Coordinates of C-alpha atoms in Angstrom, one line a residue:
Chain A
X1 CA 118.2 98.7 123.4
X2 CA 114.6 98.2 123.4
X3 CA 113.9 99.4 119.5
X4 CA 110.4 101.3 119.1
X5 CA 107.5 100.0 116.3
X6 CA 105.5 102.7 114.3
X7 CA 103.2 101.2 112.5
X8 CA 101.9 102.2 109.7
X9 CA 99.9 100.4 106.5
X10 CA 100.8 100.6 103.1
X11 CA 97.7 102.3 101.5
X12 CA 99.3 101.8 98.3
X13 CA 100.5 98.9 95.9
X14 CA 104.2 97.8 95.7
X15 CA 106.8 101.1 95.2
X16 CA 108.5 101.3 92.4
X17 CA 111.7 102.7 91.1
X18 CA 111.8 106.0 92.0
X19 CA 113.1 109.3 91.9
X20 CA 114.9 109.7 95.3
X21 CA 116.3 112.9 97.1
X22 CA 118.8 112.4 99.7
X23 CA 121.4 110.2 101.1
X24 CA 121.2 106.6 100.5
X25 CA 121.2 104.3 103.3
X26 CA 123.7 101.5 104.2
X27 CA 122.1 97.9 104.6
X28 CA 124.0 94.5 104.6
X29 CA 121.2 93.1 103.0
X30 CA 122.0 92.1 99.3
X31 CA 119.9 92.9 96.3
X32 CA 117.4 95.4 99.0
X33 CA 115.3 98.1 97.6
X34 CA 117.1 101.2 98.4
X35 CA 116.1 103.5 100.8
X36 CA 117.2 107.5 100.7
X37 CA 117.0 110.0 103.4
X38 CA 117.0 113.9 102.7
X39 CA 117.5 115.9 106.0
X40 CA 117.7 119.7 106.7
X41 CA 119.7 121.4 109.0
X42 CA 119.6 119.5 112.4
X43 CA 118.4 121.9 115.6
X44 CA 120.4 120.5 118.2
X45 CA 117.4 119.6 120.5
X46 CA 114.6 120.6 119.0
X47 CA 112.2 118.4 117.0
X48 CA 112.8 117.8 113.2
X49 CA 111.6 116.2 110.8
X50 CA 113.3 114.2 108.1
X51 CA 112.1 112.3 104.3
X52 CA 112.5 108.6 103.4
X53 CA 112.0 107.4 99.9
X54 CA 111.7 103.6 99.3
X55 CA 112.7 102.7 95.6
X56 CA 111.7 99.2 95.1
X57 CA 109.1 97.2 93.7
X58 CA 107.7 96.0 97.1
X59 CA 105.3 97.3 98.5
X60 CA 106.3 98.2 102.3
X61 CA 104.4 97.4 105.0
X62 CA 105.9 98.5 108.2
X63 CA 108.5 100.7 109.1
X64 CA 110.5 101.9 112.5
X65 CA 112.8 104.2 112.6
X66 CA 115.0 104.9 115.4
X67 CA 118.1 106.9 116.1
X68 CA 121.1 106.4 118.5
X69 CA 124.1 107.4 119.9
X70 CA 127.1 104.8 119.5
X71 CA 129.4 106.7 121.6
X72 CA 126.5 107.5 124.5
X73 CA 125.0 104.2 124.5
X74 CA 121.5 105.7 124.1
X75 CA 119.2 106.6 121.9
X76 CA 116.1 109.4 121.4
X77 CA 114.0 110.3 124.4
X78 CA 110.8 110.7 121.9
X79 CA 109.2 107.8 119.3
X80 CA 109.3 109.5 116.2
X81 CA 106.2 109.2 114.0
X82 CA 106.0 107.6 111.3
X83 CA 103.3 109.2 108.0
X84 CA 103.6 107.6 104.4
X85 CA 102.8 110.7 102.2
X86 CA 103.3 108.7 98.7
X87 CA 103.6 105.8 97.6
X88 CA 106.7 105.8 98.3
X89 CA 107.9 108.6 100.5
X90 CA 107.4 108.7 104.0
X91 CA 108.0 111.7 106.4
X92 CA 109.5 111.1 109.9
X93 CA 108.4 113.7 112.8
X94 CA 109.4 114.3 116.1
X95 CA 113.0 113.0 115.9
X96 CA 114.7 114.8 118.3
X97 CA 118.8 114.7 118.8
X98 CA 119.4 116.2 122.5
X99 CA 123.0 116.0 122.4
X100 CA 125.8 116.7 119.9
X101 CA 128.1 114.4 118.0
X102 CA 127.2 111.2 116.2
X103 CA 124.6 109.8 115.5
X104 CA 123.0 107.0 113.4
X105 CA 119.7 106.7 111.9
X106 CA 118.4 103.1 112.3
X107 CA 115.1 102.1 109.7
X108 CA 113.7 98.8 109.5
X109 CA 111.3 98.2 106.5
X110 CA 109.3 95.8 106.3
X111 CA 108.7 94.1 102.7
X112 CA 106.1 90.5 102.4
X113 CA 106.8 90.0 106.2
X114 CA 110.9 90.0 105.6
X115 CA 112.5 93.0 107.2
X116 CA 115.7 94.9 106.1
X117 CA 117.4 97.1 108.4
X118 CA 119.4 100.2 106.6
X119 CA 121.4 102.9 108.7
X120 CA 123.0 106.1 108.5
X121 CA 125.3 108.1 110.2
X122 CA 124.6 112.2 111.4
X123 CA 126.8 114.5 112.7
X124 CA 125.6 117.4 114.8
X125 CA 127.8 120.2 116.0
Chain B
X1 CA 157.4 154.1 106.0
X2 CA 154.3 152.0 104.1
X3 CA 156.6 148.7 104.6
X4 CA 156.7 149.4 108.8
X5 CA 153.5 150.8 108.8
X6 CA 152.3 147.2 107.5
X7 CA 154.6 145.3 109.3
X8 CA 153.3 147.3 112.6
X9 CA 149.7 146.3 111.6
X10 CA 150.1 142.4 110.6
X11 CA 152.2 142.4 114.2
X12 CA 149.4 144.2 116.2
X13 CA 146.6 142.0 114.8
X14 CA 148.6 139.2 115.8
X15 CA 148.8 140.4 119.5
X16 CA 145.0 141.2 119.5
X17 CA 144.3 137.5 117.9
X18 CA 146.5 135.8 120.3
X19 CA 144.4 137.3 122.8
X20 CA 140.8 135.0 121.5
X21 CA 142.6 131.8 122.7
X22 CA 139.4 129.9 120.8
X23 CA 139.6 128.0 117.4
X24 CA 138.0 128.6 114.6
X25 CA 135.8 125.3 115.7
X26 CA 135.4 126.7 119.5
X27 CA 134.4 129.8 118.2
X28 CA 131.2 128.5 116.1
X29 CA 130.3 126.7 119.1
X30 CA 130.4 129.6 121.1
X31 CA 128.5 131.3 118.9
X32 CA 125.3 128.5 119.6
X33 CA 125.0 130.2 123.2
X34 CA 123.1 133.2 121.6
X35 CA 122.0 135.3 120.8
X36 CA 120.7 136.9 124.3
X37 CA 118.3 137.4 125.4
X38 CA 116.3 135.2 123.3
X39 CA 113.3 137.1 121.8
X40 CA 109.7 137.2 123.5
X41 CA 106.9 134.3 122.0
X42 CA 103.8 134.3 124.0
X43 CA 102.8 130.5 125.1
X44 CA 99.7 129.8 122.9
X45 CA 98.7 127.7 125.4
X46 CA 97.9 129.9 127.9
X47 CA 95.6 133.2 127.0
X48 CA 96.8 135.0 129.7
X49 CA 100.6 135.1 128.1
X50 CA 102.1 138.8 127.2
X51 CA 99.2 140.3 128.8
X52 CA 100.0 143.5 130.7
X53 CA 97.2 142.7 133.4
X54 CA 97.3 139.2 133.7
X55 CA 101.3 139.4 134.5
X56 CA 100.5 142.3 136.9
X57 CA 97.9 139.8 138.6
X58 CA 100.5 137.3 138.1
X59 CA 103.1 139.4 139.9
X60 CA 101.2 140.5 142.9
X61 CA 99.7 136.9 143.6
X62 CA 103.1 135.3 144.0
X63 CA 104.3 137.7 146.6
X64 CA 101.2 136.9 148.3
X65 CA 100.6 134.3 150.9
X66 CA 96.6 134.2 150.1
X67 CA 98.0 131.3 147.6
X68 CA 98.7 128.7 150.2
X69 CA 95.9 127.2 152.2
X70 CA 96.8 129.2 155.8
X71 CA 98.9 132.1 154.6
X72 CA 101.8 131.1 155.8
X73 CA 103.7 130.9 152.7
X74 CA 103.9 132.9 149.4
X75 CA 105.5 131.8 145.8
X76 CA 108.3 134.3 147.0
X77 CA 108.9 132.6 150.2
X78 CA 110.9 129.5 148.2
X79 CA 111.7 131.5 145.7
X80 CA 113.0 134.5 146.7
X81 CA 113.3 137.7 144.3
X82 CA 115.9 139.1 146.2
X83 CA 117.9 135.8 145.8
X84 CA 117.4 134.6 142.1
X85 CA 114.3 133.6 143.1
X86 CA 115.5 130.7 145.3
X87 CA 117.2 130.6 149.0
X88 CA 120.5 129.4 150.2
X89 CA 119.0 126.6 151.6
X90 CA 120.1 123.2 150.1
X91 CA 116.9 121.7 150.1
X92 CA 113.4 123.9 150.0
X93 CA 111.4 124.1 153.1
X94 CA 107.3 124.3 152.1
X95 CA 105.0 122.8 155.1
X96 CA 108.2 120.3 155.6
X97 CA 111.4 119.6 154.0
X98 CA 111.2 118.5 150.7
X99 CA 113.5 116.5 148.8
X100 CA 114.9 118.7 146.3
X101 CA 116.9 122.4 145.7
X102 CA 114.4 125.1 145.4
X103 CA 115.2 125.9 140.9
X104 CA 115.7 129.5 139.7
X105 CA 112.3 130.7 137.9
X106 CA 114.3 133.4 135.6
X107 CA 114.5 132.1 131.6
X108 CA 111.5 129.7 132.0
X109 CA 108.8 130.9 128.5
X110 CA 109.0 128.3 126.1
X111 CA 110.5 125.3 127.9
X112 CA 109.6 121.6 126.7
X113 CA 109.6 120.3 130.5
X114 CA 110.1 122.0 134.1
X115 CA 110.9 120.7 137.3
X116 CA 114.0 118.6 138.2
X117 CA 112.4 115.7 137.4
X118 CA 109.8 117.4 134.6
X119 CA 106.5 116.4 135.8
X120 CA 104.9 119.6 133.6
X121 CA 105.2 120.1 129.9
X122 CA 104.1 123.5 130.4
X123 CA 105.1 126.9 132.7
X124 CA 101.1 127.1 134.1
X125 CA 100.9 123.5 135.4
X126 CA 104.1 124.0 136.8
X127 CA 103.3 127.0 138.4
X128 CA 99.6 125.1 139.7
X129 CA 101.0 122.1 141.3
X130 CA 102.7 123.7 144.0
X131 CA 99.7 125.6 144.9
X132 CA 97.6 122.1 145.5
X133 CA 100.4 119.8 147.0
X134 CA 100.3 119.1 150.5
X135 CA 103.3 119.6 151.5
X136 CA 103.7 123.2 149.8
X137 CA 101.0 125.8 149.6
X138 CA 98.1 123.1 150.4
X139 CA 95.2 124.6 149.1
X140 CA 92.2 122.7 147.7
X141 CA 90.7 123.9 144.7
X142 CA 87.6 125.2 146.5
X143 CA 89.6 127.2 149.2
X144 CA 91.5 129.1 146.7
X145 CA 88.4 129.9 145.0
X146 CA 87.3 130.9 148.5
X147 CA 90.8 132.8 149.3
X148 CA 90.9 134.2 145.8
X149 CA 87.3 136.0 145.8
X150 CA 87.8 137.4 149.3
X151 CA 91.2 138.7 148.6
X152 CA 91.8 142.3 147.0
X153 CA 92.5 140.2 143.8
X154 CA 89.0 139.6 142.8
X155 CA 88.3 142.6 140.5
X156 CA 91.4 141.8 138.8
X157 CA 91.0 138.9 138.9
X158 CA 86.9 139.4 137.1
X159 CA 88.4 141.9 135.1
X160 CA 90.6 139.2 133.2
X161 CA 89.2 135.9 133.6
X162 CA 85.5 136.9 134.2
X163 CA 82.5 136.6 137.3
X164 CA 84.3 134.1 139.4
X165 CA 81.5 132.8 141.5
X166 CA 80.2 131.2 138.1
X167 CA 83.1 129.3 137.5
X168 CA 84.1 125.7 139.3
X169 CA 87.0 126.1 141.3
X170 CA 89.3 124.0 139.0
X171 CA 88.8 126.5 136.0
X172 CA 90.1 129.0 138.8
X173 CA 92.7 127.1 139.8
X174 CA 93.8 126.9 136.2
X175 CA 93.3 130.5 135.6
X176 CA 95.1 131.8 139.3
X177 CA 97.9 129.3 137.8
X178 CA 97.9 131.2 134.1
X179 CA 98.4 134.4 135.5
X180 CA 101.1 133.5 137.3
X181 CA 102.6 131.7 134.4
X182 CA 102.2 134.8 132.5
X183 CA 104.7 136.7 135.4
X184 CA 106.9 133.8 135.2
X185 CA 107.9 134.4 131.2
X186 CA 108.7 137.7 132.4
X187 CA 111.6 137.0 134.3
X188 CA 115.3 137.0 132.3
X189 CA 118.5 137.1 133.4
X190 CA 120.4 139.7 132.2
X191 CA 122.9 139.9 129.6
X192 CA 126.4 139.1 130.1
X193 CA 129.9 139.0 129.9
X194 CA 130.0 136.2 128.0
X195 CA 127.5 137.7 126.2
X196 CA 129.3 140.5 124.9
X197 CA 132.6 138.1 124.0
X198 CA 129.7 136.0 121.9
X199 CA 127.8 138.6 120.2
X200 CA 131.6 140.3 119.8
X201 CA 133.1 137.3 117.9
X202 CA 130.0 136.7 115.7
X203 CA 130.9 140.5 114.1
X204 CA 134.5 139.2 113.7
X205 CA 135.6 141.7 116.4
X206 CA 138.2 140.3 117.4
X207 CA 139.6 142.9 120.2
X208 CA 136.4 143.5 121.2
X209 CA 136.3 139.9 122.3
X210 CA 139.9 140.2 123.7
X211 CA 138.7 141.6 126.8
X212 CA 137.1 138.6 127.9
X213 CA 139.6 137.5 130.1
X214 CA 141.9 134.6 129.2
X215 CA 141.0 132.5 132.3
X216 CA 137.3 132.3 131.3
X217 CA 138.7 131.6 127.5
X218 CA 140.4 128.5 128.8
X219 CA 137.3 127.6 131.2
X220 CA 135.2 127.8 128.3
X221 CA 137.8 125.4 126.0
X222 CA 137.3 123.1 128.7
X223 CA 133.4 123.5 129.0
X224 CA 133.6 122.9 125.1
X225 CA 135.7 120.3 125.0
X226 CA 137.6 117.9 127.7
X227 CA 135.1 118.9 130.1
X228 CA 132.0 117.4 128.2
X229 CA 129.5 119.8 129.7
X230 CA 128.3 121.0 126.3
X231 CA 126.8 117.5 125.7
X232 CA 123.7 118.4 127.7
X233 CA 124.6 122.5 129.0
X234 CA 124.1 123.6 125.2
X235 CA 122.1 126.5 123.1
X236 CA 121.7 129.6 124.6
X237 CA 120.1 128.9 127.9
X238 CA 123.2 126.4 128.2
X239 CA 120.9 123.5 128.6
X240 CA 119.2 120.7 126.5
X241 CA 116.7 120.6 128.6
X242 CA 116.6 116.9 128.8
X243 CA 117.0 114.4 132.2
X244 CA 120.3 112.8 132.5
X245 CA 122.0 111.2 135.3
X246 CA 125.0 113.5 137.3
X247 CA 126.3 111.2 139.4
X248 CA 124.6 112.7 142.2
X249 CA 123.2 110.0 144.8
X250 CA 119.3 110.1 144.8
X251 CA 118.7 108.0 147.9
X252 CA 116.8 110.5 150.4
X253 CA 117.4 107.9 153.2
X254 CA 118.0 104.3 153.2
X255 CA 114.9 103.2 152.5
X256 CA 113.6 105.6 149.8
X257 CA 115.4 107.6 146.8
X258 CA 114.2 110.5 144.3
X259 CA 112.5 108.9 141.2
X260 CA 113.7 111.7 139.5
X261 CA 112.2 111.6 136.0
X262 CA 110.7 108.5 136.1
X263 CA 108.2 109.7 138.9
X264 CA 108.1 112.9 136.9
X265 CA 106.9 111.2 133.6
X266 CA 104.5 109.1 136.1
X267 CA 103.0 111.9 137.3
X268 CA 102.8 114.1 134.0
X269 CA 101.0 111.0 132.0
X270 CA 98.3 110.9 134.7
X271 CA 98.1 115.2 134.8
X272 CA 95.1 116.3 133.5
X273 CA 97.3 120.0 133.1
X274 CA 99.5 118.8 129.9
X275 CA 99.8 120.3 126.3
X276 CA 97.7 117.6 125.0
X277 CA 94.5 117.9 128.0
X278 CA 91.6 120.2 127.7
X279 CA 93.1 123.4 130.1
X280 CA 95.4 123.8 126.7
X281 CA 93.7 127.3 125.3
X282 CA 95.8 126.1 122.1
X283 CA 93.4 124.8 119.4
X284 CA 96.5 123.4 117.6
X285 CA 98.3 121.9 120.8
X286 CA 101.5 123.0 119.7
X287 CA 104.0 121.2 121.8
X288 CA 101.8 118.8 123.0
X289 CA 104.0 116.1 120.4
X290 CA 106.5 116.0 123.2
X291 CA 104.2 114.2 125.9
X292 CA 102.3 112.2 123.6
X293 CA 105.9 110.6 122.4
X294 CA 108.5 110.9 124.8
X295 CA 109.7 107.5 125.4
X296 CA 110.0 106.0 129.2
X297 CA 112.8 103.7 130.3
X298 CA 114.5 102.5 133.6
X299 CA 117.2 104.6 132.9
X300 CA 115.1 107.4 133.9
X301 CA 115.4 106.7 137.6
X302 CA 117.7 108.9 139.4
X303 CA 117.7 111.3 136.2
X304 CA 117.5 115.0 136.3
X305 CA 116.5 117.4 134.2
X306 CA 119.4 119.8 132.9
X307 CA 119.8 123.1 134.8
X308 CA 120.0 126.4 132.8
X309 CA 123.1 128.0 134.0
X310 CA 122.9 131.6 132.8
X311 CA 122.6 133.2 136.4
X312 CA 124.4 130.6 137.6
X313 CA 126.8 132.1 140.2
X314 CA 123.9 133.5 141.5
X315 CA 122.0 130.4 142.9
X316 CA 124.1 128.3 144.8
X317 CA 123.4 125.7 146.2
X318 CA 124.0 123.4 143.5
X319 CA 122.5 120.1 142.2
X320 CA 119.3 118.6 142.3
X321 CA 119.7 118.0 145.9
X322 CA 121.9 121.3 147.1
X323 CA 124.1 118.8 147.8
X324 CA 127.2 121.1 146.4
X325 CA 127.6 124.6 148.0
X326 CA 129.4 126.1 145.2
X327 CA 130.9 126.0 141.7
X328 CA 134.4 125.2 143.0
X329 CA 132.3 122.0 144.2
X330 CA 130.4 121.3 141.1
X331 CA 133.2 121.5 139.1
X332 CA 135.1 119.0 141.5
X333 CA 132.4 116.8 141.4
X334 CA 132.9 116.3 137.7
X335 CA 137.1 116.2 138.2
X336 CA 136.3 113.1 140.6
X337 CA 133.3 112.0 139.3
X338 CA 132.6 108.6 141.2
X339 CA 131.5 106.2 137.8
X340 CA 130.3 103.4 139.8
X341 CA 127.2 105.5 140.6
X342 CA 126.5 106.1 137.1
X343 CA 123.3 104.1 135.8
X344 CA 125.1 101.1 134.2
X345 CA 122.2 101.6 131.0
X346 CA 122.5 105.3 131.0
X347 CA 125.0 108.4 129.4
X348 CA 128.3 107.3 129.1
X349 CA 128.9 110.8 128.5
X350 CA 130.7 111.3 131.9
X351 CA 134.3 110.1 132.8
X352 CA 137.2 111.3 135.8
X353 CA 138.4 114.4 134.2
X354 CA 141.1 114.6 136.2
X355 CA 141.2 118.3 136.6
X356 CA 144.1 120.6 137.6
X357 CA 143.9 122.9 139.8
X358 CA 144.4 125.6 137.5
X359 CA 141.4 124.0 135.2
X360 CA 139.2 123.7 138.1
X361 CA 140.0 127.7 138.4
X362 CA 139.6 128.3 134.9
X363 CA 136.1 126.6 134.9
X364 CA 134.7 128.3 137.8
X365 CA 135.8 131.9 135.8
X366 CA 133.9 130.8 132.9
X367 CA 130.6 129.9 134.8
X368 CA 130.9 132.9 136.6
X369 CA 131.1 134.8 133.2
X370 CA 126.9 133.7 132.9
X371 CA 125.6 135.7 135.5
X372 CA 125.5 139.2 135.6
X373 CA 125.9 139.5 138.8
X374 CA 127.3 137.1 142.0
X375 CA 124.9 135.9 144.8
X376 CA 123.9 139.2 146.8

């Protein structure tokens, strides 16, 4: 599928090692900074908002985040925005999961122009 | 005598349990279809919301045929009180037939789109556009303004909004479309069988909810599960209010289809009536996120937005189209479901179910368990 871009500029210098909350993402990339996700309760249809933490020592400097449905074969039907509220902690509005079952969170983060994709699976009942 | 006493007990609350044929899972899910009714939030976006003498105003104008531009046709002529506030017919007849089933207008405050293919992010532009389209009511801003300060409406109209001849016939339009919207979020089914097994299984009372009967129990196993129809008719107005594709053709002949919500997100990006325009009497444009982000794709042709079915035994014809003439038909429709017609890029939520005809029976008793009444 056609992946969305929120774009956003790092107003900040590199992250650092940090004091995540949350679940921490998969990634296949070796040796990546990690990235954590703390969620809430999920409304089934409704808008939500979730937290990301980067813990590394590079600074980001894009990120897109995206959600799908495996099972479905589709994704959200809104582009979630993107707001850095740290240095490293970034809060993710106007995800919004219009069906039950599984989903998975898709992030790609952008570090000195190399991306690293990390995901995570959700369940709503 | 304490030993049979027990043994009488542990036996009768076994007969009583058997009788909830729903899991333990089946029951939390059930319980996401309520509480109803839902309770009353005024739209911020429209001033005229909860107030007594707007919705009277509101009220009065859509049994009126001063709305459309000859008088020929009131709100109430497509969507009739005395019929769920639709018709029998499959597809509504304004100035000419149009290409879609005339919707139900009970449960609409506080939806994120309307209209089968959601051209309106909001109940008052919904409620305007049919006043200004041609083939409908057909009026131009400046006759309604004309219609609406010759009419018996005017003081009412003055005593809400203000001195009408100082205002340009869009801000009346806007305003004639408020009130209305105001009536609108008045209108609520009624509660329901399945409301009382619902609310009767969230207190754990378990005989209570033994009186819904079994046949709507196993209808509702099926809507839950096999079926797949809680994937999009879910919370408690038993839909996600989202667009998805039914597997309902949308050619109108062979030379034109229904755009379904891709001509609906066409049209709501160029409306100048959206949460995130300058009608919005909300300083913080709550809701206004949805049309700023929702995403457009191809898949959107030929989807439909999902239909509400509390009342739903009540407003046959069925489908975006009327195409089905009842829920025997609908519910057949999904048994046989032709796949090839699905979007090849869109749900694959829907397969053949296959149903028996016992299942198809069991279905139909469930649905019918969301209206409070059948169609009069």
């Amino acid at each position: 599928m056609i992946r969305w871009l929120v774009w956003f500029l790092a107003s900040s210098g590199a992250a650092i090692a940090c004091e995540a909350t949350g679940q921490r993402m998969s990634t296949e990339t070796q040796n990546a900074p990690a990235v954590h996700v703390a969620v809430d309760e999920i409304p089934l249809a409704q808008p939500f908002s979730i937290l990301l933490t980067v813990c590394g020592e590079t600074a980001v400097s894009e990120m897109r985040v995206d959600a799908v449905m495996p099972a479905h074969q589709h994704g959200m039907n809104y582009l979630p925005v993107v707001t850095a509220i740290g240095d490293d902690v970034f809060r993710i509005d106007d995800m919004l999961f219009h069906m039950p079952g599984k989903w998975e969170l898709q992030v790609d983060v952008e570090y000195n122009g190399q991306t690293v994709s990390y995901t995570y699976d959700l369940a709503l009942k | 005598m304490k030993l049979w006493v027990s043994v009488a007990f542990v036996a009768l609350t076994s007969v009583v349990r058997a009788e909830v044929l729903l899991s333990e899972d089946e029951i939390q899910q059930t319980l996401s279809f309520g509480p109803w009714p839902p309770p009353i939030q005024p739209d911020p976006s429209n001033r005229g919301s909860n107030d007594p003498r707007a919705i009277a105003l509101g009220a009065a104008l859509f049994d009126d045929p001063v709305l459309s531009i000859d008088g020929a046709l009131a709100c109430a002529s497509c969507h009739n009180p005395e019929q769920a506030f639709t018709t029998l017919d499959p597809r509504a007849f304004g100035r000419v037939l149009l290409d879609r089933n005339t919707p139900s207008l009970r449960n609409l405050a506080g939806l994120r789109w309307y209209g089968w293919g959601g051209k309106s992010d909001n109940l008052w532009a919904a409620s305007l556009h049919p006043i200004v389209e041609e083939q409908e009511m057909a009026h131009s801003e400046e006759s309604l303004k004309r219609a609406i300060s010759e009419s018996p409406y005017v003081s009412d109209f003055e005593d809400i909004f203000g001195d009408i001849e100082s205002q340009n016939p869009e801000l009346v339009l806007v305003k004639i479309a408020k009130a209305l919207s105001a009536y609108l979020e008045t209108l609520v089914t009624e509660r329901t069988q399945f409301d009382d097994f619902r609310d009767a299984l969230e207190r754990s009372d378990l005989a209570e909810a033994a009186n819904y009967p079994e046949a709507a129990q196993r209808g509702l196993q099926l809507f839950l599960g096999r079926g797949n129809c809680a994937f999009c008719h879910n919370g408690p107005r038993f839909s996600n209010n989202e667009f998805h594709d039914a597997g309902v053709p949308y050619f109108l002949s062979e030379t034109e289809v229904d755009e379904g919500r891709f001509g609906g997100l066409n049209f709501l990006l160029s409306s100048p009536y959206t949460l995130d325009g300058d009608w919005n009497d909300d300083p913080d444009k709550q809701g206004a996120w949805a049309v700023r982000n929702v995403r457009r794709s191809h898949s959107d042709f030929g989807n439909f937005r999902t239909p509400s079915l509390r009342g739903v035994a009540e407003t046959d014809p069925y489908m975006h189209d009327g195409s089905l003439n009842d829920l025997d038909a609908v519910v057949r429709h999904y048994s046989e479901i032709d796949t090839e017609r699905l979007h090849t890029n869109g749900d694959a939520v829907l397969s053949e179910l296959k149903l028996t005809e016992q299942e198809i029976a069991d279905l139909v008793a469930f649905l019918e368990t969301l209206s409070s009444a059948t169609r009069p």
